[in-house]
PDB file of C-alpha atoms in Angstrom:
ATOM      1  CA  MET E   1       0.016   0.174   0.155  1.00 89.00           C
ATOM      2  CA  SER E   2       1.412   3.696  -0.374  1.00 92.00           C
ATOM      3  CA  ALA E   3      -0.141   7.230   0.399  1.00 94.00           C
ATOM      4  CA  THR E   4       1.054  10.455  -0.861  1.00 96.00           C
ATOM      5  CA  LEU E   5       2.626  13.244   1.455  1.00 95.00           C
ATOM      6  CA  THR E   6       0.492  16.613   1.474  1.00 97.00           C
ATOM      7  CA  SER E   7       2.476  19.921   0.985  1.00 97.00           C
ATOM      8  CA  LYS E   8       1.439  20.018   5.141  1.00 97.00           C
ATOM      9  CA  GLY E   9       3.192  16.762   5.829  1.00 96.00           C
ATOM     10  CA  GLN E  10      -0.172  15.124   6.163  1.00 95.00           C
ATOM     11  CA  VAL E  11      -0.244  11.372   4.722  1.00 95.00           C
ATOM     12  CA  THR E  12      -4.470   9.744   4.659  1.00 95.00           C
ATOM     13  CA  ILE E  13      -3.770   5.931   6.658  1.00 95.00           C
ATOM     14  CA  PRO E  14      -5.191   3.501   3.968  1.00 95.00           C
ATOM     15  CA  LYS E  15      -8.889   2.372   4.735  1.00 95.00           C
ATOM     16  CA  ALA E  16      -7.728  -1.089   4.503  1.00 94.00           C
ATOM     17  CA  VAL E  17      -4.970  -0.112   7.530  1.00 93.00           C
ATOM     18  CA  ARG E  18      -7.445   1.984   9.895  1.00 93.00           C
ATOM     19  CA  SER E  19      -9.851  -1.051   9.944  1.00 93.00           C
ATOM     20  CA  ARG E  20      -7.121  -3.321  10.537  1.00 91.00           C
ATOM     21  CA  LEU E  21      -6.197  -1.432  13.043  1.00 89.00           C
ATOM     22  CA  HIS E  22      -9.941  -0.328  14.091  1.00 89.00           C
ATOM     23  CA  LEU E  23      -8.546   3.406  13.961  1.00 92.00           C
ATOM     24  CA  LYS E  24     -11.026   6.367  14.562  1.00 91.00           C
ATOM     25  CA  THR E  25     -10.947   9.968  14.174  1.00 93.00           C
ATOM     26  CA  GLY E  26      -8.605  11.034  17.058  1.00 90.00           C
ATOM     27  CA  ASP E  27      -6.752   7.942  17.746  1.00 91.00           C
ATOM     28  CA  LYS E  28      -3.456   9.341  19.184  1.00 90.00           C
ATOM     29  CA  LEU E  29      -0.523   7.422  16.915  1.00 93.00           C
ATOM     30  CA  GLU E  30       3.009   6.548  18.214  1.00 92.00           C
ATOM     31  CA  PHE E  31       5.940   6.925  15.437  1.00 94.00           C
ATOM     32  CA  VAL E  32       8.918   4.752  16.321  1.00 94.00           C
ATOM     33  CA  LEU E  33      12.016   5.677  13.858  1.00 95.00           C
ATOM     34  CA  HIS E  34      13.969   2.805  12.681  1.00 94.00           C
ATOM     35  CA  GLN E  35      16.681   3.153  10.597  1.00 95.00           C
ATOM     36  CA  ASN E  36      15.173   3.500   7.090  1.00 94.00           C
ATOM     37  CA  SER E  37      11.970   2.758   8.070  1.00 95.00           C
ATOM     38  CA  VAL E  38       8.900   4.085  10.453  1.00 94.00           C
ATOM     39  CA  GLU E  39       6.532   1.990  12.824  1.00 93.00           C
ATOM     40  CA  ILE E  40       3.491   3.395  13.696  1.00 92.00           C
ATOM     41  CA  ILE E  41       1.594   2.141  16.690  1.00 91.00           C
ATOM     42  CA  PRO E  42      -1.796   3.086  17.835  1.00 90.00           C
ATOM     43  CA  ILE E  43      -1.916   4.452  21.743  1.00 88.00           C
ATOM     44  CA  SER E  44      -4.181   1.916  23.572  1.00 78.00           C
ATOM     45  CA  GLY E  45      -7.403   4.188  25.078  1.00 69.00           C
ATOM     46  CA  SER E  46      -8.872   3.416  28.123  1.00 72.00           C
ATOM     47  CA  VAL E  47     -10.398   0.563  29.133  1.00 75.00           C
ATOM     48  CA  LYS E  48     -14.181   2.019  28.565  1.00 75.00           C
ATOM     49  CA  ASP E  49     -12.884   1.800  24.836  1.00 70.00           C
ATOM     50  CA  LEU E  50     -12.757  -1.893  24.542  1.00 73.00           C
ATOM     51  CA  LYS E  51     -16.401  -2.031  25.959  1.00 78.00           C
ATOM     52  CA  GLY E  52     -18.640  -4.284  23.349  1.00 79.00           C
ATOM     53  CA  MET E  53     -15.421  -6.357  21.734  1.00 78.00           C
ATOM     54  CA  VAL E  54     -16.048  -9.457  23.278  1.00 80.00           C
ATOM     55  CA  THR E  55     -19.388 -11.092  23.595  1.00 82.00           C
ATOM     56  CA  LYS E  56     -20.748 -12.082  26.466  1.00 81.00           C
ATOM     57  CA  PRO E  57     -20.258 -16.185  26.561  1.00 80.00           C
ATOM     58  CA  SER E  58     -23.164 -18.311  25.788  1.00 86.00           C
ATOM     59  CA  LYS E  59     -23.080 -19.930  28.955  1.00 88.00           C
ATOM     60  CA  ALA E  60     -21.396 -19.609  32.615  1.00 89.00           C
ATOM     61  CA  VAL E  61     -17.621 -20.415  33.049  1.00 88.00           C
ATOM     62  CA  SER E  62     -16.789 -21.551  36.210  1.00 91.00           C
ATOM     63  CA  LEU E  63     -12.768 -20.502  37.801  1.00 94.00           C
ATOM     64  CA  ASP E  64     -11.854 -23.787  37.517  1.00 94.00           C
ATOM     65  CA  ASP E  65     -12.859 -24.294  34.124  1.00 92.00           C
ATOM     66  CA  MET E  66     -10.806 -21.295  33.245  1.00 92.00           C
ATOM     67  CA  ASP E  67      -8.062 -21.978  35.384  1.00 94.00           C
ATOM     68  CA  ARG E  68      -7.973 -26.041  33.739  1.00 93.00           C
ATOM     69  CA  VAL E  69      -7.970 -24.415  29.681  1.00 93.00           C
ATOM     70  CA  ILE E  70      -5.369 -22.068  30.859  1.00 93.00           C
ATOM     71  CA  HIS E  71      -2.967 -24.723  32.038  1.00 92.00           C
ATOM     72  CA  GLU E  72      -3.502 -26.675  28.601  1.00 92.00           C
ATOM     73  CA  GLN E  73      -2.241 -23.359  26.777  1.00 92.00           C
ATOM     74  CA  VAL E  74       0.210 -23.278  28.885  1.00 90.00           C
ATOM     75  CA  SER E  75       1.425 -27.084  28.523  1.00 82.00           C
ATOM     76  CA  LEU E  76       1.306 -26.764  24.890  1.00 77.00           C
TER      77      LEU E  76
END
């Protein structure tokens, strides 16, 4: 993907990138300079921004079940 730098030093982030990173107007970005490139990292927002991203489980999950699954995954 490519973009063009304007006379004001602005670049429009391609829609595919904005969608993939869940970026919206007003989001903050961090620029990390490397030798011949730059890395753009979204700055995490508040916990409130996470609301609605994970659906509620269809059935209650006990702490024992959670511990068992965590143990199984760590053992892989």
